[in-house]
Amino acid sequence: MSNSRRSQCRFFLSGLCAFGLLLGTSQAQAKPFDGGQIAQIPAFLPMSTAVPMTEKLPIDGEWIISTIGKRIRIEAGRAYAIDPWAHLFMLQIQPSMVVIKDMRRTGPGAYSGYDLPLMGTLTGRLQADGSLSVSVRGALMPAQYTLIPVRVDDQLTFDLEKSGQSNEPGDEPEPGDSPQPWDPQQPDDPVPFPDEPGLDQPPVNPDPREAPVSPW
């Protein structure tokens, strides 16, 4: 066997041994969770403490992802995991890991954001039954799922949003824009008397025999 052939064989066997050692170590260190599923490494996701909150939303509260039956919490512009689950069989999404960021309200019952595990922008539409229908333009493929409400932070605001009675962003009146109540004691624009001299005209002498009156 030539020297180059021996080198190729040694390289292949070394790589195979290293892969087997790495796999064995990962399996040995992995902890079963989520009903017996095993995920080798934590997902590369930020924790909720690392993602600042923005403005509160009518949908803030606890929700269940319909496709996997796991709970998340939407809170002021981001959503983080409450329950753990395995993503792509190898990644372990842990509690408090942020799964959706940059959530904002785009209209009555309409929301947008970025799904971190699926690596794509999402759009959500609040349904009449209170669920949130979500579509994601994922990096691998498009995905759809439904968020089912468990409890919301502000039930009254959520009910108004669900019924479509909530104002759109930017529709709120500016301070001072509201019409003032009519005051019967306050007359409308006063009309000057015809014989009343204007403010910019000198007064007329009542008696031409008197000395002229200074206009200013």
CSV table of N, CA and C in Angstrom, one decimal, residues 7-136:
chain,number,residue,atom,x,y,z
A,7,SER,N,-2.0,7.3,4.4
A,7,SER,CA,-2.4,8.5,5.0
A,7,SER,C,-3.9,8.8,5.0
A,8,GLN,N,-4.5,8.5,3.8
A,8,GLN,CA,-5.9,8.6,3.7
A,8,GLN,C,-6.7,7.7,4.6
A,9,CYS,N,-6.2,6.5,4.8
A,9,CYS,CA,-6.9,5.6,5.7
A,9,CYS,C,-6.8,6.0,7.2
A,10,ARG,N,-5.6,6.5,7.5
A,10,ARG,CA,-5.4,7.0,8.9
A,10,ARG,C,-6.3,8.2,9.2
A,11,PHE,N,-6.4,9.1,8.2
A,11,PHE,CA,-7.2,10.3,8.4
A,11,PHE,C,-8.7,9.9,8.5
A,12,PHE,N,-9.1,8.9,7.7
A,12,PHE,CA,-10.5,8.5,7.8
A,12,PHE,C,-10.8,7.8,9.1
A,13,LEU,N,-9.9,7.0,9.6
A,13,LEU,CA,-10.1,6.3,10.9
A,13,LEU,C,-10.1,7.2,12.0
A,14,SER,N,-9.2,8.2,12.0
A,14,SER,CA,-9.1,9.2,13.1
A,14,SER,C,-10.4,10.0,13.1
A,15,GLY,N,-10.9,10.5,12.0
A,15,GLY,CA,-12.1,11.2,12.0
A,15,GLY,C,-13.3,10.4,12.5
A,16,LEU,N,-13.4,9.1,12.1
A,16,LEU,CA,-14.4,8.3,12.6
A,16,LEU,C,-14.4,8.1,14.1
A,17,CYS,N,-13.2,7.9,14.6
A,17,CYS,CA,-13.1,7.7,16.1
A,17,CYS,C,-13.5,9.0,16.8
A,18,ALA,N,-13.0,10.2,16.2
A,18,ALA,CA,-13.4,11.4,16.9
A,18,ALA,C,-14.9,11.7,16.9
A,19,PHE,N,-15.5,11.3,15.8
A,19,PHE,CA,-17.0,11.5,15.7
A,19,PHE,C,-17.7,10.6,16.7
A,20,GLY,N,-17.2,9.3,16.8
A,20,GLY,CA,-17.8,8.4,17.7
A,20,GLY,C,-17.6,8.9,19.2
A,21,LEU,N,-16.4,9.4,19.5
A,21,LEU,CA,-16.2,9.9,20.8
A,21,LEU,C,-17.1,11.1,21.1
A,22,LEU,N,-17.2,12.0,20.2
A,22,LEU,CA,-18.1,13.2,20.4
A,22,LEU,C,-19.5,12.8,20.6
A,23,LEU,N,-20.0,11.8,19.7
A,23,LEU,CA,-21.4,11.4,19.8
A,23,LEU,C,-21.6,10.7,21.2
A,24,GLY,N,-20.7,9.9,21.6
A,24,GLY,CA,-20.8,9.2,22.9
A,24,GLY,C,-20.8,10.1,24.0
A,25,THR,N,-20.0,11.1,24.0
A,25,THR,CA,-19.9,12.1,25.1
A,25,THR,C,-21.2,12.9,25.1
A,26,SER,N,-21.7,13.3,24.0
A,26,SER,CA,-23.0,14.1,23.9
A,26,SER,C,-24.1,13.3,24.5
A,27,GLN,N,-24.2,12.0,24.1
A,27,GLN,CA,-25.3,11.2,24.6
A,27,GLN,C,-25.2,10.9,26.0
A,28,ALA,N,-24.0,10.8,26.5
A,28,ALA,CA,-23.8,10.6,27.9
A,28,ALA,C,-24.2,11.8,28.8
A,29,GLN,N,-23.9,13.0,28.2
A,29,GLN,CA,-24.2,14.2,29.0
A,29,GLN,C,-25.7,14.6,28.8
A,30,ALA,N,-26.3,14.1,27.8
A,30,ALA,CA,-27.7,14.6,27.5
A,30,ALA,C,-28.6,14.1,28.6
A,31,LYS,N,-29.6,14.9,28.9
A,31,LYS,CA,-30.6,14.6,29.9
A,31,LYS,C,-32.0,14.4,29.3
A,32,PRO,N,-32.6,13.3,29.5
A,32,PRO,CA,-33.9,13.2,28.9
A,32,PRO,C,-34.9,14.2,29.5
A,33,PHE,N,-35.8,14.7,28.7
A,33,PHE,CA,-36.9,15.6,29.2
A,33,PHE,C,-38.0,15.6,28.2
A,34,ASP,N,-39.0,16.3,28.4
A,34,ASP,CA,-40.1,16.4,27.5
A,34,ASP,C,-40.7,15.1,27.1
A,35,GLY,N,-41.0,14.2,28.1
A,35,GLY,CA,-41.6,13.0,27.8
A,35,GLY,C,-40.7,11.9,27.2
A,36,GLY,N,-39.4,12.0,27.5
A,36,GLY,CA,-38.5,11.0,27.1
A,36,GLY,C,-37.6,11.4,25.9
A,37,GLN,N,-37.9,12.6,25.2
A,37,GLN,CA,-37.1,13.0,24.2
A,37,GLN,C,-35.7,13.5,24.7
A,38,ILE,N,-34.7,13.3,23.9
A,38,ILE,CA,-33.4,13.7,24.3
A,38,ILE,C,-32.9,14.8,23.3
A,39,ALA,N,-32.5,15.9,23.9
A,39,ALA,CA,-31.8,16.9,23.1
A,39,ALA,C,-30.4,17.1,23.6
A,40,GLN,N,-29.5,17.1,22.6
A,40,GLN,CA,-28.1,17.1,23.0
A,40,GLN,C,-27.5,18.5,23.5
A,41,ILE,N,-27.9,19.6,22.9
A,41,ILE,CA,-27.3,20.8,23.3
A,41,ILE,C,-28.4,21.9,23.4
A,42,PRO,N,-28.2,22.9,24.3
A,42,PRO,CA,-29.2,24.0,24.4
A,42,PRO,C,-29.3,24.8,23.1
A,43,ALA,N,-30.5,25.3,22.8
A,43,ALA,CA,-30.6,26.1,21.6
A,43,ALA,C,-29.9,27.4,21.7
A,44,PHE,N,-29.5,27.9,20.6
A,44,PHE,CA,-28.7,29.2,20.6
A,44,PHE,C,-29.7,30.3,20.6
A,45,LEU,N,-30.4,30.5,21.7
A,45,LEU,CA,-31.4,31.5,21.8
A,45,LEU,C,-31.1,32.4,23.0
A,46,PRO,N,-31.4,33.7,22.9
A,46,PRO,CA,-31.2,34.6,24.1
A,46,PRO,C,-32.2,34.3,25.2
A,47,MET,N,-31.8,34.6,26.4
A,47,MET,CA,-32.8,34.5,27.5
A,47,MET,C,-33.6,35.8,27.6
A,48,SER,N,-34.7,35.7,28.3
A,48,SER,CA,-35.7,36.9,28.3
A,48,SER,C,-35.0,38.1,29.0
A,49,THR,N,-34.1,37.8,29.9
A,49,THR,CA,-33.4,39.0,30.6
A,49,THR,C,-32.5,39.7,29.6
A,50,ALA,N,-32.1,39.1,28.5
A,50,ALA,CA,-31.2,39.8,27.5
A,50,ALA,C,-31.9,40.5,26.4
A,51,VAL,N,-33.2,40.3,26.3
A,51,VAL,CA,-34.0,41.0,25.3
A,51,VAL,C,-34.9,42.0,26.0
A,52,PRO,N,-34.7,43.3,25.8
A,52,PRO,CA,-35.5,44.3,26.5
A,52,PRO,C,-36.9,44.3,26.0
A,53,MET,N,-37.8,44.6,27.0
A,53,MET,CA,-39.2,44.8,26.7
A,53,MET,C,-39.5,46.1,25.9
A,54,THR,N,-40.5,46.1,25.1
A,54,THR,CA,-40.9,47.3,24.4
A,54,THR,C,-42.3,47.7,24.9
A,55,GLU,N,-43.2,48.0,24.1
A,55,GLU,CA,-44.5,48.5,24.6
A,55,GLU,C,-45.4,47.3,24.8
A,56,LYS,N,-46.4,47.4,25.7
A,56,LYS,CA,-47.3,46.3,26.0
A,56,LYS,C,-48.3,46.1,24.8
A,57,LEU,N,-48.7,44.9,24.7
A,57,LEU,CA,-49.6,44.5,23.6
A,57,LEU,C,-50.9,44.0,24.1
A,58,PRO,N,-52.0,44.1,23.4
A,58,PRO,CA,-53.3,43.5,23.9
A,58,PRO,C,-53.2,42.0,24.0
A,59,ILE,N,-52.3,41.3,23.3
A,59,ILE,CA,-52.2,39.9,23.4
A,59,ILE,C,-51.1,39.4,24.4
A,60,ASP,N,-50.6,40.3,25.3
A,60,ASP,CA,-49.7,39.9,26.3
A,60,ASP,C,-50.3,38.9,27.2
A,61,GLY,N,-49.6,37.8,27.4
A,61,GLY,CA,-50.2,36.7,28.3
A,61,GLY,C,-49.6,35.4,28.0
A,62,GLU,N,-50.2,34.3,28.4
A,62,GLU,CA,-49.7,32.9,28.3
A,62,GLU,C,-50.5,32.2,27.2
A,63,TRP,N,-49.7,31.6,26.3
A,63,TRP,CA,-50.3,30.9,25.1
A,63,TRP,C,-49.7,29.5,24.9
A,64,ILE,N,-50.5,28.7,24.2
A,64,ILE,CA,-50.0,27.3,23.9
A,64,ILE,C,-49.8,27.2,22.4
A,65,ILE,N,-48.6,26.7,22.0
A,65,ILE,CA,-48.4,26.4,20.6
A,65,ILE,C,-49.1,25.2,20.2
A,66,SER,N,-50.0,25.3,19.2
A,66,SER,CA,-50.9,24.2,19.0
A,66,SER,C,-50.2,22.9,18.4
A,67,THR,N,-49.2,23.1,17.6
A,67,THR,CA,-48.5,22.0,17.0
A,67,THR,C,-47.7,21.1,18.0
A,68,ILE,N,-47.2,21.7,19.1
A,68,ILE,CA,-46.4,20.9,20.0
A,68,ILE,C,-47.0,20.9,21.4
A,69,GLY,N,-48.0,21.7,21.7
A,69,GLY,CA,-48.6,21.7,23.0
A,69,GLY,C,-47.8,22.3,24.1
A,70,LYS,N,-46.9,23.2,23.7
A,70,LYS,CA,-46.0,23.8,24.7
A,70,LYS,C,-46.4,25.3,24.9
A,71,ARG,N,-46.1,25.8,26.1
A,71,ARG,CA,-46.6,27.1,26.5
A,71,ARG,C,-45.4,28.1,26.3
A,72,ILE,N,-45.9,29.3,25.9
A,72,ILE,CA,-45.0,30.5,25.8
A,72,ILE,C,-45.7,31.6,26.4
A,73,ARG,N,-44.9,32.7,26.8
A,73,ARG,CA,-45.5,33.9,27.3
A,73,ARG,C,-45.1,35.1,26.4
A,74,ILE,N,-46.1,35.8,25.9
A,74,ILE,CA,-45.9,37.0,25.2
A,74,ILE,C,-45.9,38.2,26.2
A,75,GLU,N,-44.9,39.0,26.1
A,75,GLU,CA,-44.7,40.0,27.1
A,75,GLU,C,-44.0,41.2,26.5
A,76,ALA,N,-44.7,42.3,26.2
A,76,ALA,CA,-44.1,43.6,25.8
A,76,ALA,C,-43.1,43.4,24.6
A,77,GLY,N,-43.5,42.8,23.5
A,77,GLY,CA,-42.7,42.8,22.3
A,77,GLY,C,-41.8,41.6,22.1
A,78,ARG,N,-41.9,40.7,23.1
A,78,ARG,CA,-41.1,39.4,22.8
A,78,ARG,C,-41.9,38.3,23.5
A,79,ALA,N,-41.6,37.0,23.1
A,79,ALA,CA,-42.2,35.8,23.6
A,79,ALA,C,-41.1,34.9,24.0
A,80,TYR,N,-41.3,34.3,25.2
A,80,TYR,CA,-40.3,33.3,25.7
A,80,TYR,C,-41.0,32.0,26.2
A,81,ALA,N,-40.2,31.0,26.2
A,81,ALA,CA,-40.7,29.6,26.5
A,81,ALA,C,-41.0,29.5,28.0
A,82,ILE,N,-42.1,28.9,28.3
A,82,ILE,CA,-42.4,28.5,29.7
A,82,ILE,C,-42.1,27.0,29.8
A,83,ASP,N,-42.5,26.2,28.9
A,83,ASP,CA,-42.2,24.7,28.9
A,83,ASP,C,-40.9,24.5,28.0
A,84,PRO,N,-40.1,23.5,28.3
A,84,PRO,CA,-39.0,23.1,27.5
A,84,PRO,C,-39.5,22.2,26.3
A,85,TRP,N,-38.8,22.2,25.2
A,85,TRP,CA,-39.1,21.3,24.1
A,85,TRP,C,-37.9,21.1,23.2
A,86,ALA,N,-37.9,20.0,22.4
A,86,ALA,CA,-36.8,19.7,21.5
A,86,ALA,C,-37.1,20.3,20.1
A,87,HIS,N,-36.1,21.0,19.6
A,87,HIS,CA,-36.3,21.6,18.3
A,87,HIS,C,-35.3,21.0,17.3
A,88,LEU,N,-35.8,20.5,16.2
A,88,LEU,CA,-35.0,19.8,15.2
A,88,LEU,C,-34.3,18.6,15.8
A,89,PHE,N,-34.8,18.0,16.8
A,89,PHE,CA,-34.4,16.7,17.4
A,89,PHE,C,-33.1,16.9,18.2
A,90,MET,N,-32.3,18.0,18.0
A,90,MET,CA,-31.0,18.1,18.6
A,90,MET,C,-30.9,19.3,19.5
A,91,LEU,N,-31.8,20.3,19.3
A,91,LEU,CA,-31.6,21.5,20.1
A,91,LEU,C,-32.7,21.5,21.2
A,92,GLN,N,-32.3,22.0,22.4
A,92,GLN,CA,-33.1,22.0,23.6
A,92,GLN,C,-33.5,23.4,23.9
A,93,ILE,N,-34.8,23.8,23.6
A,93,ILE,CA,-35.3,25.1,24.0
A,93,ILE,C,-35.7,25.0,25.4
A,94,GLN,N,-35.1,25.9,26.2
A,94,GLN,CA,-35.3,25.8,27.7
A,94,GLN,C,-36.2,27.0,28.1
A,95,PRO,N,-36.8,26.8,29.3
A,95,PRO,CA,-37.7,27.9,29.8
A,95,PRO,C,-36.9,29.2,29.9
A,96,SER,N,-37.6,30.3,29.6
A,96,SER,CA,-37.1,31.7,29.5
A,96,SER,C,-36.3,32.0,28.3
A,97,MET,N,-36.1,31.0,27.4
A,97,MET,CA,-35.4,31.4,26.1
A,97,MET,C,-36.4,32.1,25.2
A,98,VAL,N,-36.0,33.2,24.6
A,98,VAL,CA,-36.8,34.0,23.7
A,98,VAL,C,-37.0,33.3,22.4
A,99,VAL,N,-38.2,33.1,22.0
A,99,VAL,CA,-38.5,32.4,20.7
A,99,VAL,C,-39.1,33.3,19.7
A,100,ILE,N,-39.7,34.5,20.1
A,100,ILE,CA,-40.2,35.5,19.2
A,100,ILE,C,-39.7,36.8,19.7
A,101,LYS,N,-39.2,37.7,18.8
A,101,LYS,CA,-38.8,39.0,19.2
A,101,LYS,C,-39.4,40.0,18.2
A,102,ASP,N,-39.2,41.3,18.5
A,102,ASP,CA,-39.7,42.4,17.7
A,102,ASP,C,-41.2,42.3,17.4
A,103,MET,N,-42.0,41.8,18.4
A,103,MET,CA,-43.4,41.8,18.1
A,103,MET,C,-44.0,43.2,18.3
A,104,ARG,N,-44.9,43.5,17.3
A,104,ARG,CA,-45.6,44.7,17.4
A,104,ARG,C,-47.0,44.6,16.7
A,105,ARG,N,-47.9,45.5,17.0
A,105,ARG,CA,-49.2,45.5,16.5
A,105,ARG,C,-49.2,46.4,15.2
A,106,THR,N,-49.7,45.8,14.1
A,106,THR,CA,-49.7,46.4,12.8
A,106,THR,C,-51.1,46.9,12.4
A,107,GLY,N,-52.1,46.6,13.2
A,107,GLY,CA,-53.5,46.9,12.8
A,107,GLY,C,-54.4,46.2,13.8
A,108,PRO,N,-55.7,46.4,13.6
A,108,PRO,CA,-56.7,45.7,14.5
A,108,PRO,C,-56.5,44.2,14.4
A,109,GLY,N,-56.1,43.5,15.5
A,109,GLY,CA,-55.9,42.1,15.5
A,109,GLY,C,-54.8,41.6,14.6
A,110,ALA,N,-53.9,42.4,14.1
A,110,ALA,CA,-52.8,42.0,13.3
A,110,ALA,C,-51.5,42.3,14.0
A,111,TYR,N,-50.5,41.3,13.8
A,111,TYR,CA,-49.2,41.5,14.5
A,111,TYR,C,-48.1,40.9,13.6
A,112,SER,N,-46.9,41.4,13.9
A,112,SER,CA,-45.7,41.0,13.2
A,112,SER,C,-44.6,40.7,14.2
A,113,GLY,N,-43.6,40.0,13.8
A,113,GLY,CA,-42.5,39.7,14.6
A,113,GLY,C,-41.5,38.8,13.9
A,114,TYR,N,-40.5,38.3,14.7
A,114,TYR,CA,-39.5,37.4,14.1
A,114,TYR,C,-39.4,36.2,14.9
A,115,ASP,N,-39.6,35.0,14.3
A,115,ASP,CA,-39.6,33.7,15.0
A,115,ASP,C,-38.1,33.2,15.0
A,116,LEU,N,-37.5,33.2,16.1
A,116,LEU,CA,-36.1,32.8,16.2
A,116,LEU,C,-35.8,31.4,15.9
A,117,PRO,N,-36.5,30.4,16.4
A,117,PRO,CA,-36.2,29.0,16.1
A,117,PRO,C,-36.4,28.7,14.6
A,118,LEU,N,-37.4,29.3,14.0
A,118,LEU,CA,-37.7,29.1,12.5
A,118,LEU,C,-36.9,30.1,11.7
A,119,MET,N,-36.3,31.1,12.3
A,119,MET,CA,-35.5,32.0,11.6
A,119,MET,C,-36.2,32.7,10.4
A,120,GLY,N,-37.3,33.4,10.7
A,120,GLY,CA,-38.1,34.0,9.7
A,120,GLY,C,-39.1,35.0,10.3
A,121,THR,N,-39.5,36.0,9.5
A,121,THR,CA,-40.5,36.9,9.9
A,121,THR,C,-41.9,36.2,10.0
A,122,LEU,N,-42.7,36.7,11.0
A,122,LEU,CA,-44.0,36.1,11.2
A,122,LEU,C,-45.1,37.2,11.1
A,123,THR,N,-46.3,36.8,10.7
A,123,THR,CA,-47.4,37.6,10.8
A,123,THR,C,-48.5,36.8,11.5
A,124,GLY,N,-49.2,37.5,12.4
A,124,GLY,CA,-50.3,36.9,13.2
A,124,GLY,C,-51.6,37.6,13.0
A,125,ARG,N,-52.7,36.8,13.0
A,125,ARG,CA,-54.0,37.4,12.9
A,125,ARG,C,-54.9,36.8,14.0
A,126,LEU,N,-55.4,37.7,14.8
A,126,LEU,CA,-56.3,37.3,15.9
A,126,LEU,C,-57.6,36.9,15.3
A,127,GLN,N,-58.1,35.7,15.7
A,127,GLN,CA,-59.3,35.1,15.3
A,127,GLN,C,-60.5,35.4,16.2
A,128,ALA,N,-61.7,35.2,15.8
A,128,ALA,CA,-62.9,35.5,16.6
A,128,ALA,C,-62.9,34.7,17.9
A,129,ASP,N,-62.4,33.5,17.8
A,129,ASP,CA,-62.4,32.6,19.0
A,129,ASP,C,-61.2,32.9,20.0
A,130,GLY,N,-60.4,34.0,19.7
A,130,GLY,CA,-59.3,34.4,20.5
A,130,GLY,C,-58.0,33.8,20.2
A,131,SER,N,-57.9,32.8,19.3
A,131,SER,CA,-56.6,32.2,18.9
A,131,SER,C,-55.9,33.2,18.0
A,132,LEU,N,-54.6,33.0,17.9
A,132,LEU,CA,-53.8,33.8,17.0
A,132,LEU,C,-53.2,32.9,15.9
A,133,SER,N,-53.6,33.1,14.7
A,133,SER,CA,-53.1,32.3,13.5
A,133,SER,C,-51.8,32.9,13.0
A,134,VAL,N,-50.8,32.1,13.0
A,134,VAL,CA,-49.4,32.6,12.7
A,134,VAL,C,-48.9,31.9,11.5
A,135,SER,N,-48.3,32.8,10.6
A,135,SER,CA,-47.6,32.3,9.4
A,135,SER,C,-46.2,32.8,9.5
A,136,VAL,N,-45.2,31.9,9.2
A,136,VAL,CA,-43.8,32.3,9.3
A,136,VAL,C,-43.1,32.0,8.0
